[in-house]
mmCIF file of C-alpha atoms and ligand atoms in Angstrom:
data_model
loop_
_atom_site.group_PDB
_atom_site.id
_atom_site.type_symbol
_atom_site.label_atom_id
_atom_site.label_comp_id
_atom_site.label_asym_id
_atom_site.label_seq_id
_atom_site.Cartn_x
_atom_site.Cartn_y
_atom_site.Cartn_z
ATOM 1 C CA UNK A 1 -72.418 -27.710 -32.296
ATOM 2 C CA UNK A 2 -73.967 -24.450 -32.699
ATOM 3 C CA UNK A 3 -71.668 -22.058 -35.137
ATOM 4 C CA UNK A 4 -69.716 -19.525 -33.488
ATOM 5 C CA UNK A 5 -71.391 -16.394 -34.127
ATOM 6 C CA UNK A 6 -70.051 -12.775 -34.541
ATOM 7 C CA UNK A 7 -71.808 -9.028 -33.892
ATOM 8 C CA UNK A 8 -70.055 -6.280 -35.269
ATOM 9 C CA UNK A 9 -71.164 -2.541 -34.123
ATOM 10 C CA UNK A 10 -70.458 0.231 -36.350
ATOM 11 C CA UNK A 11 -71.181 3.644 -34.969
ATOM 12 C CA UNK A 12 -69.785 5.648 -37.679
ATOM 13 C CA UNK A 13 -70.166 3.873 -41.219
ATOM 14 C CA UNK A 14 -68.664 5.874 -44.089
ATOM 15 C CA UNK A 15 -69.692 5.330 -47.695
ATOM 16 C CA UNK A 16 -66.292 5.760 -49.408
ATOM 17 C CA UNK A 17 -65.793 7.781 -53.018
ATOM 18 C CA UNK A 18 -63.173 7.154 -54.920
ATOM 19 C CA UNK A 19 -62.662 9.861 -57.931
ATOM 20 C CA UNK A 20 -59.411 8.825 -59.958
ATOM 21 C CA UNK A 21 -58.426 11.906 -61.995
ATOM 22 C CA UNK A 22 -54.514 11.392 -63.253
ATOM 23 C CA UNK A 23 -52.903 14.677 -62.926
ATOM 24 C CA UNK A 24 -55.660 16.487 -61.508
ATOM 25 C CA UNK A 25 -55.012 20.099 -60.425
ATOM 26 C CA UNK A 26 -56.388 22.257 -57.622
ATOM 27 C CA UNK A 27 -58.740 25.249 -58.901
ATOM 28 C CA UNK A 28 -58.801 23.970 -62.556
ATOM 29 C CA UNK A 29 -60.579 21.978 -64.526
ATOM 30 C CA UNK A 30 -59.856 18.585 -64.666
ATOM 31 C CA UNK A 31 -60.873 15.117 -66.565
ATOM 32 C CA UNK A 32 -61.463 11.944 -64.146
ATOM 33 C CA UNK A 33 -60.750 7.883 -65.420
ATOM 34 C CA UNK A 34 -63.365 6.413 -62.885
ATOM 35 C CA UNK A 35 -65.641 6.676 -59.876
ATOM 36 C CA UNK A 36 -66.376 4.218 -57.259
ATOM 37 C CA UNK A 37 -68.707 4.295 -53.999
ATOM 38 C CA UNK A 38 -67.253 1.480 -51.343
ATOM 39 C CA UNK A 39 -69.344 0.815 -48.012
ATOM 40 C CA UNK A 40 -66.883 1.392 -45.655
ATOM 41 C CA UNK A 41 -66.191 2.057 -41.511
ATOM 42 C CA UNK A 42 -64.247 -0.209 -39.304
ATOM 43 C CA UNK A 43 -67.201 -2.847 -38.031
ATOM 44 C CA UNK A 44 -68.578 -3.154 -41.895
ATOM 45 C CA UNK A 45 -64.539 -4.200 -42.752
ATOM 46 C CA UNK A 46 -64.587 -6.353 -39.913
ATOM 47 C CA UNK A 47 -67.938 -8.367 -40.754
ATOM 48 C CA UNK A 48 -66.886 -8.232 -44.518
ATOM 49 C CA UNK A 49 -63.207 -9.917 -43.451
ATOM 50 C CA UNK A 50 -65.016 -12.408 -40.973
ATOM 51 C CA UNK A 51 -67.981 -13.378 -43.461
ATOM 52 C CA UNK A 52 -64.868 -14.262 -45.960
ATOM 53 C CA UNK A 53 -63.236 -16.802 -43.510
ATOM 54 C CA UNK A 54 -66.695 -18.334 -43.315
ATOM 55 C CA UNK A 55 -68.268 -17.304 -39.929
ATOM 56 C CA UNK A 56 -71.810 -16.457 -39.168
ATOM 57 C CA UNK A 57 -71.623 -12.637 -39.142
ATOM 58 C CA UNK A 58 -74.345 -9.729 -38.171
ATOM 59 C CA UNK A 59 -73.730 -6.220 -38.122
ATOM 60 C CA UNK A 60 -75.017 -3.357 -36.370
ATOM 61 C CA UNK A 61 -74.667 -0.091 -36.146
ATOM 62 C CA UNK A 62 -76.579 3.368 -37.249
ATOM 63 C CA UNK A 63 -76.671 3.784 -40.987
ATOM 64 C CA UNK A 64 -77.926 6.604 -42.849
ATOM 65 C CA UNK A 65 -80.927 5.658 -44.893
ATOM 66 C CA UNK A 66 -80.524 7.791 -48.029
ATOM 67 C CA UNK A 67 -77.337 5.970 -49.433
ATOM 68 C CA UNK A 68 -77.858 2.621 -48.282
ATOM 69 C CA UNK A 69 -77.463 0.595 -51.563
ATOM 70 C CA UNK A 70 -73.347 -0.301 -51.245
ATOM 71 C CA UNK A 71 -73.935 -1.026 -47.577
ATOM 72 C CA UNK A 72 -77.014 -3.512 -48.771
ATOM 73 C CA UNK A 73 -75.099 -4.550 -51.259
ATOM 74 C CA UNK A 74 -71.920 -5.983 -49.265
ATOM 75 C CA UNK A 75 -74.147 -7.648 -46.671
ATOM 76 C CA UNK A 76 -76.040 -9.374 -49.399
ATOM 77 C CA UNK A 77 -73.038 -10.557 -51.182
ATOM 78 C CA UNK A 78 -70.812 -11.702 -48.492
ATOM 79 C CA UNK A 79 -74.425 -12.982 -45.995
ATOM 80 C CA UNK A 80 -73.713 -10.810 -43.479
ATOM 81 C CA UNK A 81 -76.999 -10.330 -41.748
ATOM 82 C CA UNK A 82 -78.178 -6.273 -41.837
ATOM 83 C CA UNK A 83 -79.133 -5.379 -38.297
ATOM 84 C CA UNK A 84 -78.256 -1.531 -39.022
ATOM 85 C CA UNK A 85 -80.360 0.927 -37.332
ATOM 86 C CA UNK A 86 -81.720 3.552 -39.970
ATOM 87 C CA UNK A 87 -81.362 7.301 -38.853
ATOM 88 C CA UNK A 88 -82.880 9.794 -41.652
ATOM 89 C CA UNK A 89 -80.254 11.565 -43.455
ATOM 90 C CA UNK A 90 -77.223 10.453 -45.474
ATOM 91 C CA UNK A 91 -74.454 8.223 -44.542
ATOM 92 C CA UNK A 92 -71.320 10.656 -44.356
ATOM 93 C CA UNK A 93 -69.219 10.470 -47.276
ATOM 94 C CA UNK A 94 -65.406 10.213 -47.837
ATOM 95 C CA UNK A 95 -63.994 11.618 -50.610
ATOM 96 C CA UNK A 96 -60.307 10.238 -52.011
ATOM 97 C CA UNK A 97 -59.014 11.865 -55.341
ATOM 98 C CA UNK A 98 -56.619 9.213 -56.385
ATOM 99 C CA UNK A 99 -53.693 10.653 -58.938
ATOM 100 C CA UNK A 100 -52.546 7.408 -60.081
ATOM 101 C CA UNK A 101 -49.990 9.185 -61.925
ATOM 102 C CA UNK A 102 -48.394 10.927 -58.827
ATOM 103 C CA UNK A 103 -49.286 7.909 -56.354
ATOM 104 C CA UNK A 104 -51.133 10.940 -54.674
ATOM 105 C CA UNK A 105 -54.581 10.776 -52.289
ATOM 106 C CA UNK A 106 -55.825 13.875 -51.302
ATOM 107 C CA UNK A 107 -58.922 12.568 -48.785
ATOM 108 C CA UNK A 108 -61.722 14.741 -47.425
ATOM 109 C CA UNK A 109 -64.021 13.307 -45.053
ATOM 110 C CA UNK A 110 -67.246 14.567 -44.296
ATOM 111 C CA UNK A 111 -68.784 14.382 -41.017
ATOM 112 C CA UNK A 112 -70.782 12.137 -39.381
ATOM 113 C CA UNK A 113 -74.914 12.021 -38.784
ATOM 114 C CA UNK A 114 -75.527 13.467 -35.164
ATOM 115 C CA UNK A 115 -77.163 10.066 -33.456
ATOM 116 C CA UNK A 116 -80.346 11.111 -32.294
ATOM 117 C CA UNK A 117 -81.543 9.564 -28.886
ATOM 118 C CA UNK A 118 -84.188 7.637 -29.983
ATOM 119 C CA UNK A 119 -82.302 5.923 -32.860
ATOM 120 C CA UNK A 120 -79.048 4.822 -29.929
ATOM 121 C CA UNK A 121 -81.748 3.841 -27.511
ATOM 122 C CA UNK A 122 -82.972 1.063 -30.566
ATOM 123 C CA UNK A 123 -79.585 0.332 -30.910
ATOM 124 C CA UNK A 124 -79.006 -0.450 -27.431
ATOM 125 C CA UNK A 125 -82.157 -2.814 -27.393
ATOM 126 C CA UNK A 126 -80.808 -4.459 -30.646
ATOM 127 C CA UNK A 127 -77.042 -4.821 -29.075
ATOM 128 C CA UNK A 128 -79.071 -7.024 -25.991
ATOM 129 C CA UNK A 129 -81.036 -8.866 -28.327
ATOM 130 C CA UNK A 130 -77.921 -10.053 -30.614
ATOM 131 C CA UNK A 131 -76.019 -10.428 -27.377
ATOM 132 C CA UNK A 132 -78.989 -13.475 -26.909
ATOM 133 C CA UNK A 133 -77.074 -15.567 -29.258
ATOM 134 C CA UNK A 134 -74.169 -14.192 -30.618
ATOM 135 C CA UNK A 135 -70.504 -15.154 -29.096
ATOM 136 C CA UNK A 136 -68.558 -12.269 -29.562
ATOM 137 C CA UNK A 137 -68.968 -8.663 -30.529
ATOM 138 C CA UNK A 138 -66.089 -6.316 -32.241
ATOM 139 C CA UNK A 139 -66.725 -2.341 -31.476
ATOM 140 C CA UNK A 140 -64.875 -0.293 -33.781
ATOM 141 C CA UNK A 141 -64.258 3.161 -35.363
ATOM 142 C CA UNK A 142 -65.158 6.319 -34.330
ATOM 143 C CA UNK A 143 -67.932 7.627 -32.355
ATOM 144 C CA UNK A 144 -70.407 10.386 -34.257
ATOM 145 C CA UNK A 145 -72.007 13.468 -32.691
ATOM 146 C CA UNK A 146 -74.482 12.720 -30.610
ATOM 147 C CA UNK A 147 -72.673 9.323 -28.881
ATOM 148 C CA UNK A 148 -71.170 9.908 -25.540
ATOM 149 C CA UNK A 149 -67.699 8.952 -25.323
ATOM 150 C CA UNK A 150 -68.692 6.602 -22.513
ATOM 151 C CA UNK A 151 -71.004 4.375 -25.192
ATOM 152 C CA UNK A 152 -68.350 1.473 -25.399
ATOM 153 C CA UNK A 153 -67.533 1.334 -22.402
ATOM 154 C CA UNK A 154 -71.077 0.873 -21.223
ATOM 155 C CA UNK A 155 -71.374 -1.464 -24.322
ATOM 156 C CA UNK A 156 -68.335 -3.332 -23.114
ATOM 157 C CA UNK A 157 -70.125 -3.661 -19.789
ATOM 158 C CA UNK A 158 -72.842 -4.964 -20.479
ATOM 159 C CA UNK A 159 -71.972 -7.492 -23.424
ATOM 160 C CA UNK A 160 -69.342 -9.142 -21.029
ATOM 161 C CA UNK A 161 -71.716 -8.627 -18.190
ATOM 162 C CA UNK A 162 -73.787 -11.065 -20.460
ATOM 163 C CA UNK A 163 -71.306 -13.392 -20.807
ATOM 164 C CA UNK A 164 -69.831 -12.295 -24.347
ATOM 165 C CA UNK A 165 -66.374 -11.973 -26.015
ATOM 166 C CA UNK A 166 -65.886 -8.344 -26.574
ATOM 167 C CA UNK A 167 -63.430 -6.372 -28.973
ATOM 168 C CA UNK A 168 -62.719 -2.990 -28.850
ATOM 169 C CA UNK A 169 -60.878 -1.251 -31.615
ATOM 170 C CA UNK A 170 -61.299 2.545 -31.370
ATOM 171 C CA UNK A 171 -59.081 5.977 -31.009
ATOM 172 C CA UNK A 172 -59.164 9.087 -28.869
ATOM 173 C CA UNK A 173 -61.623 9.821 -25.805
ATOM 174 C CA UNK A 174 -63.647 7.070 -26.995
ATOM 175 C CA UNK A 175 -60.789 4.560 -26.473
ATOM 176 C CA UNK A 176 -59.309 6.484 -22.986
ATOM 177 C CA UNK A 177 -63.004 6.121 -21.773
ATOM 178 C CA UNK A 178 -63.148 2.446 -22.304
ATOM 179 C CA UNK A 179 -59.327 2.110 -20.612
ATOM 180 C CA UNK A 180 -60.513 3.705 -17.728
ATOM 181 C CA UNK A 181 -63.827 2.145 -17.034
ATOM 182 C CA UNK A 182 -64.860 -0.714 -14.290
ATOM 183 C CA UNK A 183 -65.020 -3.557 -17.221
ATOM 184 C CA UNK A 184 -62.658 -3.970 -19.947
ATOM 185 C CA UNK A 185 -62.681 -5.584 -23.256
ATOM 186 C CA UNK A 186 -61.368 -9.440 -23.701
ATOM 187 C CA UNK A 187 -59.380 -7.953 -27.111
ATOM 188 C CA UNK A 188 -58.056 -4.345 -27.264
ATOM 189 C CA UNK A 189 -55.617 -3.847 -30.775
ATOM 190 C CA UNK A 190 -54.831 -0.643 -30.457
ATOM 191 C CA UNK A 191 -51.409 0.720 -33.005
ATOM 192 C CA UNK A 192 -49.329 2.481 -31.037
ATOM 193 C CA UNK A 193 -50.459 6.241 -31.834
ATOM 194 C CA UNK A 194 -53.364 5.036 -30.419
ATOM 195 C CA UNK A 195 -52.191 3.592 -27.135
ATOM 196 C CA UNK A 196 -49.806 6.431 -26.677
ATOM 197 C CA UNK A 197 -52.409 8.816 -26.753
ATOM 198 C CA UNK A 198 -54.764 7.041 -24.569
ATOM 199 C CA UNK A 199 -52.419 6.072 -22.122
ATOM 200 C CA UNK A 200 -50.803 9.806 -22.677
ATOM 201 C CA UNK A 201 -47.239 8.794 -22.407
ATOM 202 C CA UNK A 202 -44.881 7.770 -25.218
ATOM 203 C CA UNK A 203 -43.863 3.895 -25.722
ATOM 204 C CA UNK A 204 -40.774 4.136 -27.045
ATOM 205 C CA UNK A 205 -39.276 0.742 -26.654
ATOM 206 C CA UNK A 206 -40.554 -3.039 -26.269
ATOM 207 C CA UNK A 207 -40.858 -3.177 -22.279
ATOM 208 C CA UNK A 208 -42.693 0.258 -22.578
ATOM 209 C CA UNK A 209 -45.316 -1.414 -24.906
ATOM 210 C CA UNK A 210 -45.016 -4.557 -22.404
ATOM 211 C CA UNK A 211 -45.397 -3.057 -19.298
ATOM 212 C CA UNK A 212 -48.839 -0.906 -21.032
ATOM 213 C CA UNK A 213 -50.489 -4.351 -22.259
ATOM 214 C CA UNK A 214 -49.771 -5.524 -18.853
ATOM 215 C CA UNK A 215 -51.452 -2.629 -16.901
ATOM 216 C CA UNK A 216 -54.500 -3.309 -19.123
ATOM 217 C CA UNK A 217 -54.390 -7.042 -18.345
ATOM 218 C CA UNK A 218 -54.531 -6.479 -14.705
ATOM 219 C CA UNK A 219 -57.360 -4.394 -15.134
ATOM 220 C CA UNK A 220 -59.616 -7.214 -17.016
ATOM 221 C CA UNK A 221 -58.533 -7.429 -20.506
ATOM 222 C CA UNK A 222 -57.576 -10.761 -22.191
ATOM 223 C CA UNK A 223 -55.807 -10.111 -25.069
ATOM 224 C CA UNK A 224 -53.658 -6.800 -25.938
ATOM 225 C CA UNK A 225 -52.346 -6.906 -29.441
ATOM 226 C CA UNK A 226 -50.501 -3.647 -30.369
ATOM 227 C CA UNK A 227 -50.060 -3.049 -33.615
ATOM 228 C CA UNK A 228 -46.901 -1.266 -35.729
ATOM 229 C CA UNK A 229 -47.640 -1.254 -39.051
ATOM 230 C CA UNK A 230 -45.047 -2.759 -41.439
ATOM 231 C CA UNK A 231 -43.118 -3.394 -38.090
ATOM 232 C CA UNK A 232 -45.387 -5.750 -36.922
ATOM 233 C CA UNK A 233 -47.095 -6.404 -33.629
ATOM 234 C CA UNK A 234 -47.056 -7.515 -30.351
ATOM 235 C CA UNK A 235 -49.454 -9.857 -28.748
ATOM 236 C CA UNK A 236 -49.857 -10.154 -24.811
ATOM 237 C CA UNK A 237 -51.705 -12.393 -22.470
ATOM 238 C CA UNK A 238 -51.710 -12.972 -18.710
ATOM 239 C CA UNK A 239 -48.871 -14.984 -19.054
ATOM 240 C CA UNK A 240 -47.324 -15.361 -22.398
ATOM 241 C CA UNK A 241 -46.220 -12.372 -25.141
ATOM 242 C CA UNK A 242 -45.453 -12.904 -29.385
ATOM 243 C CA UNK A 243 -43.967 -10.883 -31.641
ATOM 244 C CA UNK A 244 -45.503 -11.003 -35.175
ATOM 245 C CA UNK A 245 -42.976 -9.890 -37.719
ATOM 246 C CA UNK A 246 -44.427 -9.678 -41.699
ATOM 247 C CA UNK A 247 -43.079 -10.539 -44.502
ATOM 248 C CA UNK A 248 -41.888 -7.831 -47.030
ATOM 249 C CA UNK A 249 -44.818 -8.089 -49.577
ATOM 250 C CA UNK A 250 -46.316 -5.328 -52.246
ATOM 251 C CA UNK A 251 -48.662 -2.922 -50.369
ATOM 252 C CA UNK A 252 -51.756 -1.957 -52.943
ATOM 253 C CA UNK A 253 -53.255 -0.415 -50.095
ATOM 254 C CA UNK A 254 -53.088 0.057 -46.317
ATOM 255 C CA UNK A 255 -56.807 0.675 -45.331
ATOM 256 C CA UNK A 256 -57.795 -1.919 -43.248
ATOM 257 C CA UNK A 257 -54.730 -4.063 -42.019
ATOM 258 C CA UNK A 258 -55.640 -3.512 -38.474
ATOM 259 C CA UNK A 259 -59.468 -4.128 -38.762
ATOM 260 C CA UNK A 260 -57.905 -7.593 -40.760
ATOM 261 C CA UNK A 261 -55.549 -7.926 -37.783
ATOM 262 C CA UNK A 262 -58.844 -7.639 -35.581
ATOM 263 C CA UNK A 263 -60.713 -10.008 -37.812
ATOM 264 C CA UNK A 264 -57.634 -12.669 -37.614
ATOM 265 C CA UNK A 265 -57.821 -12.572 -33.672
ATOM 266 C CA UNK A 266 -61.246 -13.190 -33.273
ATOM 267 C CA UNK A 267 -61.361 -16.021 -35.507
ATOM 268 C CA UNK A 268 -58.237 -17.354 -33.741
ATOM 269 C CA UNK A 269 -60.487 -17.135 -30.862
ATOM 270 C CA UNK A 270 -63.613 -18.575 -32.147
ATOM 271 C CA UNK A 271 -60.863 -21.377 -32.830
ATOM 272 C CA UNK A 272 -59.338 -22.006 -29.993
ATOM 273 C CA UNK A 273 -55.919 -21.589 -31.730
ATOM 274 C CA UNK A 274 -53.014 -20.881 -29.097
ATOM 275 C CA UNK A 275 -51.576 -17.436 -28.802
ATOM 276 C CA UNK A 276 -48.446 -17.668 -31.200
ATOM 277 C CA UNK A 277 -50.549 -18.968 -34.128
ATOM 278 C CA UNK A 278 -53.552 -16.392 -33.165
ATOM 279 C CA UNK A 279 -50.636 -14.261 -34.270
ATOM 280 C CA UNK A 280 -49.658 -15.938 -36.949
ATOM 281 C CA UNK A 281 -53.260 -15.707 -38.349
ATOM 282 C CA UNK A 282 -53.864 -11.901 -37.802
ATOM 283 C CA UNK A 283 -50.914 -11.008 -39.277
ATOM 284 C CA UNK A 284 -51.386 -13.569 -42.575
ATOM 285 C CA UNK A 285 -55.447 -11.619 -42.297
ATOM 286 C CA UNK A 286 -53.376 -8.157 -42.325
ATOM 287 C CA UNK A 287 -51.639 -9.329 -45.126
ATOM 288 C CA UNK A 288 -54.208 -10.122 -47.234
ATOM 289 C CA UNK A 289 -55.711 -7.071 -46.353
ATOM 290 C CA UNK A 290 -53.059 -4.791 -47.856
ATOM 291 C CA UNK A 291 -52.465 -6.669 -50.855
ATOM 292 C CA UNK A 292 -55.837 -6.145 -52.683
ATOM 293 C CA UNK A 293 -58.426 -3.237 -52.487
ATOM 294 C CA UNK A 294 -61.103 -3.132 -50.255
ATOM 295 C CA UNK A 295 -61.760 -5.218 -47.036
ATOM 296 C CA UNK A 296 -61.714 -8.587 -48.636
ATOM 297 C CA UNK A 297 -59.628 -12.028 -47.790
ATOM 298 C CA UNK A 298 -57.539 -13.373 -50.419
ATOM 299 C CA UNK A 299 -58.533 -17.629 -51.133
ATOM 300 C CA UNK A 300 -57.432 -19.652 -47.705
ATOM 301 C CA UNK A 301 -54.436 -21.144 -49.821
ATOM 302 C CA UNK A 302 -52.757 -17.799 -50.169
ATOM 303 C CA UNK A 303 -53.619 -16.837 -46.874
ATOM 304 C CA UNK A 304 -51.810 -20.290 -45.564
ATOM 305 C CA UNK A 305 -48.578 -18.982 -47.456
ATOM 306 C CA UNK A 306 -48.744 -15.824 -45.767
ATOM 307 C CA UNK A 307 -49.221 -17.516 -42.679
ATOM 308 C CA UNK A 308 -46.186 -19.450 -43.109
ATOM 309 C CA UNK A 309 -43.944 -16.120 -43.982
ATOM 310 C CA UNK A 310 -44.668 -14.360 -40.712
ATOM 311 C CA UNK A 311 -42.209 -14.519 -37.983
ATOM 312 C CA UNK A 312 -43.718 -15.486 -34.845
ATOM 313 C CA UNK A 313 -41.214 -15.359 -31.549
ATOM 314 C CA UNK A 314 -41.659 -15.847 -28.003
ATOM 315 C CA UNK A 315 -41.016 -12.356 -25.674
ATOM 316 C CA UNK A 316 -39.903 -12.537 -22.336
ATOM 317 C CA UNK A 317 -41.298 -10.142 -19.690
ATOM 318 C CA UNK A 318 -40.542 -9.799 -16.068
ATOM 319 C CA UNK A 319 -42.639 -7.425 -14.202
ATOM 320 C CA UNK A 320 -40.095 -4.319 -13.351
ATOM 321 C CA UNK A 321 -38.860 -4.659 -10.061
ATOM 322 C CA UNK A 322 -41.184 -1.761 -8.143
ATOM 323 C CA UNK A 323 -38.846 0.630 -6.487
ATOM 324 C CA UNK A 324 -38.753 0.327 -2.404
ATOM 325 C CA UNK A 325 -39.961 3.475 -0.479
HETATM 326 N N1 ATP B 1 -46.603 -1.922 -44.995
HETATM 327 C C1 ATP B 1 -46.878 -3.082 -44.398
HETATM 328 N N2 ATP B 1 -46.172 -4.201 -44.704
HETATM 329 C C2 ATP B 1 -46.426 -5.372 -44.111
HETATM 330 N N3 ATP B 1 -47.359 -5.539 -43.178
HETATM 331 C C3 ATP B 1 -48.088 -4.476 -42.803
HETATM 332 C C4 ATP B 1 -47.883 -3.183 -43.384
HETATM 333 N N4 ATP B 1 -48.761 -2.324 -42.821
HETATM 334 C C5 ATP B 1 -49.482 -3.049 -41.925
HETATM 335 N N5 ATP B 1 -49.093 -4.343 -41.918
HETATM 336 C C6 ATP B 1 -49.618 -5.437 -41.095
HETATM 337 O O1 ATP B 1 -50.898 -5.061 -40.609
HETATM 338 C C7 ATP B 1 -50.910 -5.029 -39.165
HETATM 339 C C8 ATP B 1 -51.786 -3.890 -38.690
HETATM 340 O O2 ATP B 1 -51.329 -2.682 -39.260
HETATM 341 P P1 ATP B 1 -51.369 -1.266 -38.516
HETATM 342 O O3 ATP B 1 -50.528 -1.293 -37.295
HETATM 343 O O4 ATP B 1 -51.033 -0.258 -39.566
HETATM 344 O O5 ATP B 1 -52.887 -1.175 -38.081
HETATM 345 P P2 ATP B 1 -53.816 0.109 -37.852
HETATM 346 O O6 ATP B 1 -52.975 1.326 -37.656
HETATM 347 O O7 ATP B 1 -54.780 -0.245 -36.802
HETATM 348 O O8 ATP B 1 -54.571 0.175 -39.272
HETATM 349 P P3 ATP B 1 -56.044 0.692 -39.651
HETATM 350 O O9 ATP B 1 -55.808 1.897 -40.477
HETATM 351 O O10 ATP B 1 -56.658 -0.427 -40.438
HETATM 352 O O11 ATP B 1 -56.788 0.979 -38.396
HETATM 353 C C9 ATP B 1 -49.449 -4.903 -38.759
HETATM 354 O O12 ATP B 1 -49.223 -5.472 -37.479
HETATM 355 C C10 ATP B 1 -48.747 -5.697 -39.871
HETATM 356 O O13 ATP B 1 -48.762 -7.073 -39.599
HETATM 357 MG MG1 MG B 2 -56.677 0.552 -36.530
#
């Protein structure tokens, strides 16, 4: 048996800097502990989490080719195969003064590199290539200038149209555009903000967020998984629904429990595994997310305990009885 293989597509890589400067003040001078440079960006988490768990993993993606070293580096460490398109120019940067004293960030993010045309038109050729003999691609993050909000969803169209998994984890117009369009993604895991705003109405209780997984179920998608922070998350399929509750652990960091989540589902799905322990797997991924820096899997052992601390139960939905006219 051939291994399962995953593409991840990163449109909008950062390359994160982390100043730590204890008691730092605005307008003054002020002494710093340490510095740091991370490769970051939603797909690059994504392939980093995936490549731990031990599948085949390629990214893609436009990367500046000025500051590629911490990008280079990751994929070399973890064998994530570098299919990055290079666009002259820098990688944006995104600044986080940590005051460890204070438990303060103060983050500044730079923007993006404009995608030139020639540079998305290599990526598209790449994205059909990998699409040759890779199972399943995960689109995430933002979308830089020069990308048309409508990228993923032509993306989406044609990677499915080609017979592949597809997830989609994205924000904004980008993420309304792909809602909206002929051919949705198998996996959306959207958090809530996000679904509210590209659904533009507020889901304020459970049958809210049930009946909006739904909608997107009827209109192609496999898999909605909607995603509350510490409250959990909610998985729905054609015909069954979970609730994922997490334990209480100690958070070192947030960034990146919902591309772990991500990274949890689609190895549930290169698995096979049945809906309430694709849950139960996201959630221990999400987990191990938070509880160390960076986008990196804790060993499987501690991952297993997790697994075994997150409350998975069964939701019942009946579609809402349609008012007569
Ligand atoms: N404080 C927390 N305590 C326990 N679990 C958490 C916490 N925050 C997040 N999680 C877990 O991570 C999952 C995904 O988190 P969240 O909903 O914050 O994703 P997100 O908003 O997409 O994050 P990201 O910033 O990575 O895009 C949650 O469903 C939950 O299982
Ligand atoms: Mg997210």
């Amino acid at each position: 048996m051939t291994p399962f293989r995953v593409a991840t597509l990163t449109l909008n890589p950062a390359l994160d800097l982390t100043v730590r400067a204890d008691g730092w003040r605005k307008g003054g001078v002020n002494l710093g502990q340490s510095l740091q440079f991370d490769a970051g960006g939603k797909g690059v988490n994504v392939a980093s989490f995936l490549a731990d768990w031990g599948l085949t993993v390629t990214a893609t993606g436009l990367l500046g080719d000025e500051n590629t070293e911490r990008f280079e580096a990751l994929f070399q460490e973890k064998g994530v195969r570098d299919e990055f398109v290079r666009v002259p120019g820098p990688t944006r940067v995104g600044v986080k003064v940590v005051d460890g004293a204070a438990q303060e960030t103060t983050d500044i993010n730079l923007p993006g590199l404009a995608a030139t045309p020639g540079a998305l038109a290599e990526l598209e050729s790449r994205l059909d290539a990998l699409a040759a003999d890779h199972d399943a691609f995960v689109l995430a993050g933002s979308v830089p200038p020069g990308v048309g909000a409508d990228f993923y969803a032509r993306m989406v169209s044609r990677l499915r149209g080609a017979g592949r998994f597809v997830a989609l984890d994205t924000s904004g117009t980008a993420l309304q555009t792909a809602l909206t369009a002929d051919v949705l993604p198998n996996l959306l895991k959207p958090n809530i903000h996000e679904l509210e705003a590209a659904l533009g109405r507020s889901l304020t209780s459970e049958e809210d967020v049930l009946a909006a997984a739904h909608e997107l179920l009827a209109r192609g998608a496999e898999l909605v998984a909607v995603s509350q922070g510490e409250r959990g998350a909610l998985l729905v399929t054609g015909n069954e629904a979970v609730r994922a509750r997490p334990p209480q652990v100690d958070v070192v960091s947030t960034v990146g429990a919902g591309d772990a989540m991500v990274s949890g589902l689609v190895s549930a799905r290169a698995e096979g595994l049945p809906l309430a322990e694709a849950a139960r797997r996201a959630t221990a991924f999400s987990l191990g997310a938070i509880t160390r820096l960076g986008a990196h899997l804790p060993p499987r052992s501690e991952l297993d305990t997790f697994a075994a601390q997150v409350a998975v139960e069964a939701v019942e939905w009946r579609e809402p009885m349609r008012q007569k006219t």
